[in-house]
Amino acid sequence: MSWSRHGGGGTERRGYHHGNLREALIEAAVSLIAAKGPAGFTIAEAARQAGVSPAAPYRHFRDADALLGEVALRGFERLEAALTRAWANGTPAPVPAFEAMGRAYLGFARDEPAYYAAMFEAHVPREAAPGLQSAGDRAFAVLREAAERLAAVAPKERRPPALMMALHVWSMAHGIASLFVRPDPSRRKLPMTAEELLEAGVLIYLQSLGLAGGG
Amino acid sequence: MSWSRHGGGGTERRGYHHGNLREALIEAAVSLIAAKGPAGFTIAEAARQAGVSPAAPYRHFRDADALLGEVALRGFERLEAALTRAWANGTPAPVPAFEAMGRAYLGFARDEPAYYAAMFEAHVPREAAPGLQSAGDRAFAVLREAAERLAAVAPKERRPPALMMALHVWSMAHGIASLFVRPDPSRRKLPMTAEELLEAGVLIYLQSLGLAGGG
DNA sequence: CGAATCATGTAAGAGGCACTCACATGAGCT
DNA sequence: AGCTCATGTGAGTGCCTCTTACATGATTCG
């Protein structure tokens, strides 16, 4: 039992029972995904890092998808927090705050690749973890509420449905993150940073609605 | 040797040698990915469908990534063809032709989910198949050239870099395809079709450049 | 305080897959 | 006909997922 004595990996082990195996497995999953991509993660390896036998994780997660789903869920919570922070309730002004949210989205994809991968690349079924779907909804809601606020200050005759604005911006941000922030066979070199690309795109879009600069 | 007699699957088998195993494996991979997602594809299962032993595929592909990479390569070729057809060299007019390209992109994601998944979701390394990177480049080039043509008819003072336009539109189309055309934990119901969403987004964007309707 | 209970961990194992290597087959060339 | 080489087979290694029966010890309750 090489795994039962000293606990090797991240979290300490105090006896036959681990003490906090569930959390330790989630941490291990995050670090494995960060290191080797979502496909490089295995239950067996996570168990090894946590210092338990390969069967132990099944006491806490039905299967690999459930563990990955838990990582994705926490990712959505973190993204929601990051977007909320960036939006800062629309301060100092709605348009720059909106731009800040875009940067926050790309920053999240860049800085938390493991969470991002679990959320968008691992293709975890929505029902893999309870609350996963709603965590995703809450993250989107931040963007949507910001869009409502923005739409409210647009000239009436150009005012678009806020939900549509939110979907457009989310799509562009997500597309840029997927194509240019993360490695991909279709990836190409950009003549600018991903953040600049998104900012320019959003500005052009908002101009059309009478919300930014040269509208 | 259940596999050596009649060849069961798609392609006929005439003896000890298959005759066209390489193609048969690619077809099998496409149908498997379509049926069970990119993770549901295995070399062993593809071999089974082709009616050969599990070791045979390795005579034609270094590993699973190489086979998946070949599928992705062909996907980029098909996408390039679809985009070229939709753009129709800018006829009848650049803006509607551009919109048609957007619809073609989403149509591709919807109608060829196996190819789309191999291209964008399987995370095949760019070097997995020779020519994969350049096939991706060629597909993007169609969009880029269309953007050049569009930019050329924009009012000079608003004319954006064509490459940037192409990147913006590609990103939005790809984001919409990823988030709303294909299943995903973050997927949500749309108040409109994906095609309508993209068309509206592109129109708003182009308006800002003096290229569409109410600019 | 001591015993029953139950959550949590282990051992063992069935079944599957990726990939390798030595060997078999037969297609195409001379 | 005989050679040669691409292509396919069989067998095997090592790793993975997930299951089942059993072990351990924290907790609860008489």
Coordinates of C-alpha atoms (C1' of nucleotides) in Angstrom, one line a residue:
Chain A
M1 CA 0.0 0.0 0.0
S2 CA 2.3 2.7 -1.1
W3 CA -0.5 5.2 -0.8
S4 CA -1.6 4.5 2.7
R5 CA 1.3 5.7 4.7
H6 CA 2.5 9.2 4.1
G7 CA -0.1 10.6 1.8
G8 CA 2.5 11.9 -0.7
G9 CA 0.3 14.4 -2.6
G10 CA -1.1 17.8 -1.6
T11 CA -3.2 17.1 1.4
E12 CA -2.1 15.5 4.6
R13 CA -3.4 12.2 5.6
R14 CA -4.0 11.3 9.2
G15 CA -4.9 7.6 9.2
Y16 CA -7.1 5.1 7.5
H17 CA -9.5 7.9 6.7
H18 CA -8.3 10.8 4.7
G19 CA -10.3 13.5 6.3
N20 CA -11.1 15.6 3.3
L21 CA -10.8 13.4 0.3
R22 CA -13.6 15.1 -1.7
E23 CA -11.8 18.5 -1.6
A24 CA -8.4 16.8 -2.2
L25 CA -9.7 15.1 -5.3
I26 CA -11.1 18.3 -6.7
E27 CA -7.8 20.1 -6.2
A28 CA -6.0 17.2 -7.8
A29 CA -8.3 17.3 -10.8
V30 CA -7.7 21.0 -11.2
S31 CA -4.0 20.6 -11.1
L32 CA -4.0 17.6 -13.5
I33 CA -6.2 19.4 -16.0
A34 CA -4.0 22.4 -15.8
A35 CA -1.0 20.3 -16.4
K36 CA -2.2 17.9 -19.1
G37 CA -5.5 19.1 -20.4
P38 CA -8.9 17.7 -19.7
A39 CA -8.1 14.4 -21.4
G40 CA -5.0 13.9 -19.3
F41 CA -7.0 13.8 -16.2
T42 CA -7.9 10.4 -14.7
I43 CA -9.6 9.3 -11.6
A44 CA -6.7 6.9 -10.9
E45 CA -4.1 9.7 -11.0
A46 CA -6.2 12.0 -8.9
A47 CA -6.5 9.3 -6.3
R48 CA -2.7 8.8 -6.4
Q49 CA -2.2 12.5 -5.8
A50 CA -4.5 12.4 -2.9
G51 CA -2.8 9.4 -1.5
V52 CA -5.7 7.0 -1.5
S53 CA -6.5 3.8 -3.4
P54 CA -7.9 4.0 -6.9
A55 CA -11.3 2.9 -5.7
A56 CA -11.7 5.6 -3.0
P57 CA -12.9 8.4 -5.2
Y58 CA -16.0 6.5 -6.1
R59 CA -17.2 7.0 -2.5
H60 CA -17.5 10.7 -3.4
F61 CA -18.2 10.9 -7.1
R62 CA -20.3 8.6 -9.2
D63 CA -17.8 8.7 -12.0
A64 CA -15.2 10.8 -13.8
D65 CA -17.9 13.1 -15.2
A66 CA -19.2 13.9 -11.8
L67 CA -15.8 15.0 -10.6
L68 CA -15.2 17.0 -13.7
G69 CA -18.7 18.5 -13.3
E70 CA -17.9 19.6 -9.9
V71 CA -14.8 21.4 -11.2
A72 CA -16.9 23.0 -13.9
L73 CA -19.4 24.1 -11.4
R74 CA -16.8 25.8 -9.3
G75 CA -15.4 27.3 -12.4
F76 CA -18.7 29.0 -13.2
E77 CA -18.9 30.3 -9.7
R78 CA -15.4 31.8 -10.1
L79 CA -16.3 33.3 -13.5
E80 CA -19.4 34.8 -12.0
A81 CA -17.4 36.4 -9.3
A82 CA -14.8 37.7 -11.7
L83 CA -17.4 39.2 -14.0
T84 CA -19.3 40.8 -11.1
R85 CA -16.0 42.3 -9.8
A86 CA -15.2 43.6 -13.3
W87 CA -18.6 45.1 -13.9
A88 CA -18.5 46.7 -10.5
N89 CA -22.1 47.6 -10.7
G90 CA -21.5 49.7 -13.8
T91 CA -18.9 52.0 -12.2
P92 CA -17.2 54.3 -13.1
A93 CA -19.4 54.2 -16.2
P94 CA -21.4 51.5 -18.0
V95 CA -19.4 51.3 -21.2
P96 CA -15.9 51.0 -19.7
A97 CA -17.3 48.7 -17.0
F98 CA -18.7 46.5 -19.8
E99 CA -15.3 46.5 -21.5
A100 CA -13.8 45.4 -18.2
M101 CA -16.1 42.4 -18.1
G102 CA -14.8 41.4 -21.5
R103 CA -11.3 41.6 -20.3
A104 CA -12.2 39.6 -17.2
Y105 CA -13.7 36.8 -19.4
L106 CA -10.5 36.5 -21.4
G107 CA -8.4 36.8 -18.3
F108 CA -10.4 33.9 -16.8
A109 CA -9.8 31.8 -19.8
R110 CA -6.1 32.6 -19.7
D111 CA -5.5 32.4 -15.9
E112 CA -7.7 29.5 -15.0
P113 CA -7.3 27.1 -17.9
A114 CA -8.2 24.1 -15.9
Y115 CA -11.6 25.5 -14.9
Y116 CA -12.2 26.9 -18.3
A117 CA -11.4 23.5 -19.9
A118 CA -13.8 21.7 -17.4
M119 CA -16.5 24.2 -18.2
F120 CA -16.3 24.4 -21.9
E121 CA -14.0 21.8 -23.3
A122 CA -14.6 18.6 -21.3
H123 CA -18.2 18.3 -22.6
V124 CA -19.5 17.3 -19.2
P125 CA -23.2 16.5 -19.3
R126 CA -25.2 19.3 -17.6
E127 CA -26.6 16.8 -15.1
A128 CA -23.2 15.5 -14.1
A129 CA -23.2 17.7 -11.0
P130 CA -26.2 19.1 -9.3
G131 CA -26.3 22.8 -9.7
L132 CA -24.0 22.9 -12.7
Q133 CA -26.6 24.2 -15.0
S134 CA -27.7 26.9 -12.6
A135 CA -24.2 28.0 -11.9
G136 CA -23.7 28.5 -15.6
D137 CA -27.0 30.5 -15.7
R138 CA -25.9 32.7 -12.8
A139 CA -22.6 33.6 -14.6
F140 CA -24.5 34.5 -17.7
A141 CA -26.9 36.5 -15.7
V142 CA -24.2 38.9 -14.6
L143 CA -23.5 39.7 -18.3
R144 CA -27.2 39.9 -19.0
E145 CA -27.9 42.4 -16.2
A146 CA -25.0 44.5 -17.4
A147 CA -26.5 44.5 -20.9
E148 CA -29.8 45.6 -19.4
R149 CA -28.1 48.6 -17.8
L150 CA -26.3 49.4 -21.0
A151 CA -29.4 49.1 -23.1
A152 CA -31.2 51.5 -20.8
V153 CA -28.8 54.3 -21.7
A154 CA -28.9 53.7 -25.4
P155 CA -31.0 56.1 -27.6
K156 CA -34.5 54.7 -27.7
E157 CA -34.7 54.3 -31.5
R158 CA -31.6 52.1 -31.6
R159 CA -32.1 50.3 -28.4
P160 CA -31.7 46.5 -28.9
P161 CA -33.1 43.7 -26.8
A162 CA -30.7 43.4 -23.9
L163 CA -30.7 39.7 -24.0
M164 CA -29.6 39.8 -27.6
M165 CA -26.8 42.2 -26.8
A166 CA -25.6 39.9 -24.0
L167 CA -25.7 36.9 -26.3
H168 CA -23.7 38.7 -29.0
V169 CA -21.0 39.8 -26.6
W170 CA -20.8 36.5 -24.8
S171 CA -20.5 34.8 -28.1
M172 CA -17.7 37.0 -29.3
A173 CA -15.8 36.8 -26.1
H174 CA -16.2 33.0 -26.0
G175 CA -15.2 32.7 -29.6
I176 CA -12.1 34.7 -29.1
A177 CA -11.2 32.8 -25.9
S178 CA -11.7 29.5 -27.6
L179 CA -9.9 30.3 -30.8
F180 CA -7.1 32.6 -29.7
V181 CA -6.5 32.3 -26.0
R182 CA -6.4 28.5 -25.8
P183 CA -4.4 26.2 -28.1
D184 CA -6.3 24.8 -31.0
P185 CA -5.5 23.4 -34.4
S186 CA -7.1 26.4 -36.0
R187 CA -5.2 28.8 -33.9
R188 CA -3.4 31.5 -35.7
K189 CA -1.2 34.4 -34.7
L190 CA -3.0 37.6 -34.0
P191 CA -1.8 41.0 -35.0
M192 CA -3.0 42.2 -31.5
T193 CA -3.8 40.7 -28.1
A194 CA -7.0 38.9 -27.6
E195 CA -8.1 41.6 -25.2
E196 CA -7.6 44.3 -27.8
L197 CA -9.4 42.3 -30.4
L198 CA -12.4 41.9 -28.1
E199 CA -12.4 45.5 -27.0
A200 CA -12.3 46.7 -30.5
G201 CA -15.1 44.3 -31.5
V202 CA -17.3 45.4 -28.6
L203 CA -16.7 49.0 -29.3
I204 CA -17.6 48.7 -32.9
Y205 CA -20.8 46.8 -31.9
L206 CA -21.7 49.3 -29.3
Q207 CA -21.1 52.3 -31.6
S208 CA -23.8 51.0 -33.8
L209 CA -26.2 51.2 -30.9
G210 CA -25.3 54.7 -30.2
L211 CA -23.5 53.7 -27.0
A212 CA -19.8 54.3 -27.7
G213 CA -17.6 56.9 -29.3
G214 CA -18.3 57.6 -32.9
G215 CA -21.9 56.1 -33.0
Chain B
M1 CA -11.4 -14.2 -36.1
S2 CA -14.9 -12.9 -36.4
W3 CA -13.6 -10.0 -38.3
S4 CA -11.7 -11.7 -41.1
R5 CA -14.6 -13.2 -43.0
H6 CA -17.3 -10.9 -44.2
G7 CA -16.2 -7.5 -43.1
G8 CA -19.6 -6.6 -41.5
G9 CA -19.3 -2.8 -41.5
G10 CA -19.4 -0.3 -44.2
T11 CA -16.8 -1.3 -46.7
E12 CA -16.5 -4.7 -48.3
R13 CA -13.6 -6.9 -47.5
R14 CA -12.2 -9.2 -50.1
G15 CA -9.6 -11.3 -48.4
Y16 CA -6.7 -11.0 -46.0
H17 CA -6.1 -7.5 -47.1
H18 CA -8.8 -5.0 -46.7
G19 CA -8.3 -3.0 -49.9
N20 CA -9.0 0.5 -48.6
L21 CA -8.6 0.3 -44.8
R22 CA -7.4 3.9 -44.5
E23 CA -10.6 5.3 -45.9
A24 CA -12.8 2.8 -44.1
L25 CA -11.2 3.9 -40.8
I26 CA -11.8 7.6 -41.5
E27 CA -15.5 6.8 -42.3
A28 CA -15.8 4.8 -39.2
A29 CA -14.3 7.5 -37.1
V30 CA -16.7 10.1 -38.5
S31 CA -19.7 7.9 -37.8
L32 CA -18.5 7.1 -34.3
I33 CA -17.9 10.7 -33.4
A34 CA -21.3 11.6 -34.8
A35 CA -22.9 9.0 -32.7
K36 CA -21.1 9.2 -29.5
G37 CA -19.0 12.4 -29.5
P38 CA -15.3 12.8 -29.9
A39 CA -14.6 11.0 -26.6
G40 CA -16.7 8.0 -27.7
F41 CA -14.4 7.3 -30.6
T42 CA -11.8 4.6 -30.1
I43 CA -9.3 3.0 -32.5
A44 CA -10.5 -0.4 -31.4
E45 CA -14.1 0.4 -32.3
A46 CA -13.2 1.9 -35.6
A47 CA -11.2 -1.3 -36.4
R48 CA -14.3 -3.4 -35.5
Q49 CA -16.5 -1.4 -37.8
A50 CA -14.0 -1.8 -40.6
G51 CA -13.8 -5.5 -40.0
V52 CA -10.1 -5.7 -39.1
S53 CA -8.1 -6.6 -36.0
P54 CA -7.5 -3.9 -33.4
A55 CA -3.8 -3.6 -34.5
A56 CA -4.5 -3.0 -38.2
P57 CA -5.2 0.8 -37.9
Y58 CA -1.7 1.4 -36.7
R59 CA -0.4 0.5 -40.2
H60 CA -2.1 3.7 -41.4
F61 CA -2.1 6.1 -38.4
R62 CA 0.5 6.6 -35.8
D63 CA -2.1 6.9 -33.1
A64 CA -5.6 8.0 -32.3
D65 CA -4.7 11.7 -32.7
A66 CA -3.4 11.1 -36.2
L67 CA -6.8 9.6 -37.3
L68 CA -8.7 12.3 -35.6
G69 CA -6.4 14.8 -37.2
E70 CA -7.2 13.4 -40.6
V71 CA -10.9 13.8 -39.9
A72 CA -10.3 17.4 -38.8
L73 CA -8.3 18.1 -41.9
R74 CA -11.1 16.9 -44.1
G75 CA -13.5 18.9 -42.0
F76 CA -11.6 22.1 -42.7
E77 CA -11.6 21.3 -46.4
R78 CA -15.4 20.8 -46.3
L79 CA -15.8 24.0 -44.3
E80 CA -13.7 25.9 -46.8
A81 CA -15.8 24.6 -49.6
A82 CA -19.0 25.5 -47.8
L83 CA -17.8 29.0 -47.1
T84 CA -16.6 29.5 -50.6
R85 CA -19.9 28.4 -52.0
A86 CA -21.8 30.7 -49.7
W87 CA -19.7 33.7 -50.4
A88 CA -20.1 33.1 -54.1
N89 CA -17.4 35.6 -54.9
G90 CA -19.5 38.3 -53.3
T91 CA -22.6 37.8 -55.4
P92 CA -25.2 39.1 -55.6
A93 CA -23.8 41.8 -53.3
P94 CA -21.1 41.7 -50.7
V95 CA -23.2 42.2 -47.6
P96 CA -25.8 39.5 -48.2
A97 CA -23.0 37.2 -49.4
F98 CA -21.2 37.8 -46.2
E99 CA -24.3 37.0 -44.2
A100 CA -24.7 33.8 -46.2
M101 CA -21.2 32.8 -45.1
G102 CA -22.2 33.2 -41.5
R103 CA -25.2 30.9 -42.1
A104 CA -23.0 28.5 -43.8
Y105 CA -20.6 28.3 -40.8
L106 CA -23.5 27.6 -38.4
G107 CA -25.0 25.2 -40.9
F108 CA -21.7 23.3 -41.0
A109 CA -21.6 23.1 -37.2
R110 CA -25.1 21.8 -37.2
D111 CA -25.0 19.4 -40.2
E112 CA -21.5 18.0 -39.8
P113 CA -21.2 17.7 -36.0
A114 CA -18.6 14.9 -36.3
Y115 CA -16.2 17.0 -38.5
Y116 CA -16.9 20.1 -36.3
A117 CA -16.1 18.2 -33.2
A118 CA -12.8 16.8 -34.6
M119 CA -11.8 20.3 -35.7
F120 CA -12.7 22.3 -32.6
E121 CA -13.5 20.0 -29.7
A122 CA -11.1 17.1 -29.9
H123 CA -8.1 19.3 -29.2
V124 CA -6.0 17.5 -31.7
P125 CA -2.4 18.8 -31.8
R126 CA -1.8 20.9 -35.0
E127 CA 0.9 18.5 -36.0
A128 CA -1.2 15.4 -35.7
A129 CA -1.9 15.3 -39.4
P130 CA 0.3 16.8 -42.1
G131 CA -1.5 19.7 -43.7
L132 CA -4.0 20.2 -40.8
Q133 CA -2.7 23.6 -39.9
S134 CA -2.7 24.8 -43.5
A135 CA -6.2 23.4 -44.1
G136 CA -7.4 25.5 -41.2
D137 CA -5.6 28.5 -42.6
R138 CA -7.2 28.1 -46.0
A139 CA -10.7 27.9 -44.5
F140 CA -10.0 31.1 -42.6
A141 CA -8.6 32.7 -45.7
V142 CA -12.0 32.5 -47.4
L143 CA -13.5 34.6 -44.7
R144 CA -10.6 37.0 -44.7
E145 CA -10.8 37.6 -48.4
A146 CA -14.4 38.3 -48.2
A147 CA -13.7 40.8 -45.4
E148 CA -11.2 42.5 -47.7
R149 CA -13.8 42.9 -50.3
L150 CA -16.2 44.2 -47.8
A151 CA -13.8 46.6 -46.3
A152 CA -13.1 48.0 -49.7
V153 CA -16.6 49.2 -50.1
A154 CA -16.8 50.8 -46.7
P155 CA -16.5 54.5 -46.4
K156 CA -12.8 55.4 -46.1
E157 CA -13.0 57.1 -42.7
R158 CA -14.6 54.1 -41.1
R159 CA -12.7 51.4 -42.9
P160 CA -11.4 48.9 -40.4
P161 CA -8.5 46.5 -41.0
A162 CA -10.0 43.6 -43.0
L163 CA -8.1 41.1 -40.9
M164 CA -9.7 42.4 -37.7
M165 CA -13.1 42.3 -39.3
A166 CA -12.6 38.7 -40.3
L167 CA -11.4 37.8 -36.8
H168 CA -14.4 39.5 -35.2
V169 CA -16.9 37.7 -37.4
W170 CA -15.2 34.4 -37.1
S171 CA -15.1 34.7 -33.4
M172 CA -18.8 35.6 -33.1
A173 CA -19.8 32.8 -35.5
H174 CA -17.6 30.3 -33.6
G175 CA -18.8 31.4 -30.3
I176 CA -22.5 31.1 -31.3
A177 CA -21.8 27.7 -32.8
S178 CA -20.0 26.4 -29.7
L179 CA -22.4 27.8 -27.2
F180 CA -25.7 27.4 -28.9
V181 CA -25.5 25.0 -31.8
R182 CA -23.8 22.2 -30.0
P183 CA -24.7 20.8 -26.6
D184 CA -22.7 22.2 -23.7
P185 CA -23.2 22.6 -19.9
S186 CA -23.6 26.3 -20.4
R187 CA -26.1 26.0 -23.2
R188 CA -29.3 27.9 -22.8
K189 CA -32.4 28.3 -24.8
L190 CA -32.3 31.1 -27.3
P191 CA -35.2 33.4 -28.0
M192 CA -34.2 33.1 -31.7
T193 CA -32.4 30.7 -34.0
A194 CA -28.6 30.7 -33.9
E195 CA -28.6 31.9 -37.5
E196 CA -30.8 34.9 -36.7
L197 CA -28.6 35.7 -33.7
L198 CA -25.5 35.7 -35.8
E199 CA -27.1 37.7 -38.7
A200 CA -28.3 40.4 -36.3
G201 CA -24.9 40.6 -34.6
V202 CA -23.1 40.9 -37.9
L203 CA -25.5 43.5 -39.2
I204 CA -25.1 45.6 -36.1
Y205 CA -21.4 45.3 -36.4
L206 CA -21.4 46.2 -40.1
Q207 CA -23.7 49.1 -39.6
S208 CA -21.0 50.7 -37.5
L209 CA -18.6 50.5 -40.4
G210 CA -21.1 52.2 -42.7
L211 CA -21.7 48.9 -44.5
A212 CA -25.2 47.9 -43.7
G213 CA -28.7 49.4 -43.4
G214 CA -28.9 52.2 -40.9
G215 CA -25.1 52.9 -40.5
Chain C
dC1 C1' -18.5 3.9 28.7
dG2 C1' -19.2 0.3 25.3
dA3 C1' -21.6 -1.4 21.3
dA4 C1' -23.9 -0.8 17.1
dT5 C1' -24.0 1.8 12.8
dC6 C1' -22.5 3.9 8.9
dA7 C1' -19.4 6.6 6.1
dT8 C1' -15.1 6.0 4.2
dG9 C1' -11.2 3.4 2.7
dT10 C1' -8.9 -1.1 0.6
dA11 C1' -8.1 -5.4 -2.1
dA12 C1' -9.1 -7.8 -5.9
dG13 C1' -10.9 -8.3 -10.2
dA14 C1' -13.6 -8.0 -14.7
dG15 C1' -13.6 -5.7 -18.9
dG16 C1' -11.8 -2.3 -22.2
dC17 C1' -8.4 0.4 -24.7
dA18 C1' -3.8 2.1 -26.6
dC19 C1' 0.0 0.7 -28.5
dT20 C1' 4.0 -2.8 -29.6
dC21 C1' 6.3 -6.7 -31.7
dA22 C1' 7.0 -10.9 -34.0
dC23 C1' 5.0 -13.2 -37.5
dA24 C1' 1.7 -14.3 -41.6
dT25 C1' -0.2 -13.2 -46.1
dG26 C1' -0.5 -12.0 -50.5
dA27 C1' 0.0 -8.1 -54.2
dG28 C1' 3.1 -6.4 -57.5
dC29 C1' 7.4 -6.5 -59.7
dT30 C1' 11.2 -8.7 -62.3
Chain D
dA1 C1' 8.4 -18.5 -60.3
dG2 C1' 10.5 -16.0 -56.8
dC3 C1' 11.3 -11.6 -54.0
dT4 C1' 10.0 -8.0 -51.5
dC5 C1' 7.3 -5.1 -49.0
dA6 C1' 2.9 -3.2 -47.6
dT7 C1' -0.6 -4.7 -44.9
dG8 C1' -3.0 -7.5 -41.6
dT9 C1' -3.0 -10.9 -37.3
dG10 C1' -2.1 -12.7 -32.5
dA11 C1' -0.5 -12.1 -28.4
dG12 C1' 1.0 -9.4 -24.8
dT13 C1' 1.9 -5.1 -21.5
dG14 C1' 0.3 -1.6 -19.0
dC15 C1' -3.1 1.6 -17.8
dC16 C1' -7.8 2.9 -17.1
dT17 C1' -12.9 2.7 -15.2
dC18 C1' -15.9 0.9 -12.3
dT19 C1' -17.8 -3.0 -9.1
dT20 C1' -18.0 -6.0 -5.1
dA21 C1' -16.8 -7.8 -0.8
dC22 C1' -14.5 -6.6 3.1
dA23 C1' -11.8 -3.5 6.7
dT24 C1' -11.6 0.4 9.6
dG25 C1' -12.7 3.8 12.7
dA26 C1' -15.7 8.1 13.7
dT27 C1' -20.1 8.8 15.6
dT28 C1' -24.1 8.0 18.0
dC29 C1' -26.9 6.3 21.6
dG30 C1' -28.4 3.1 25.2

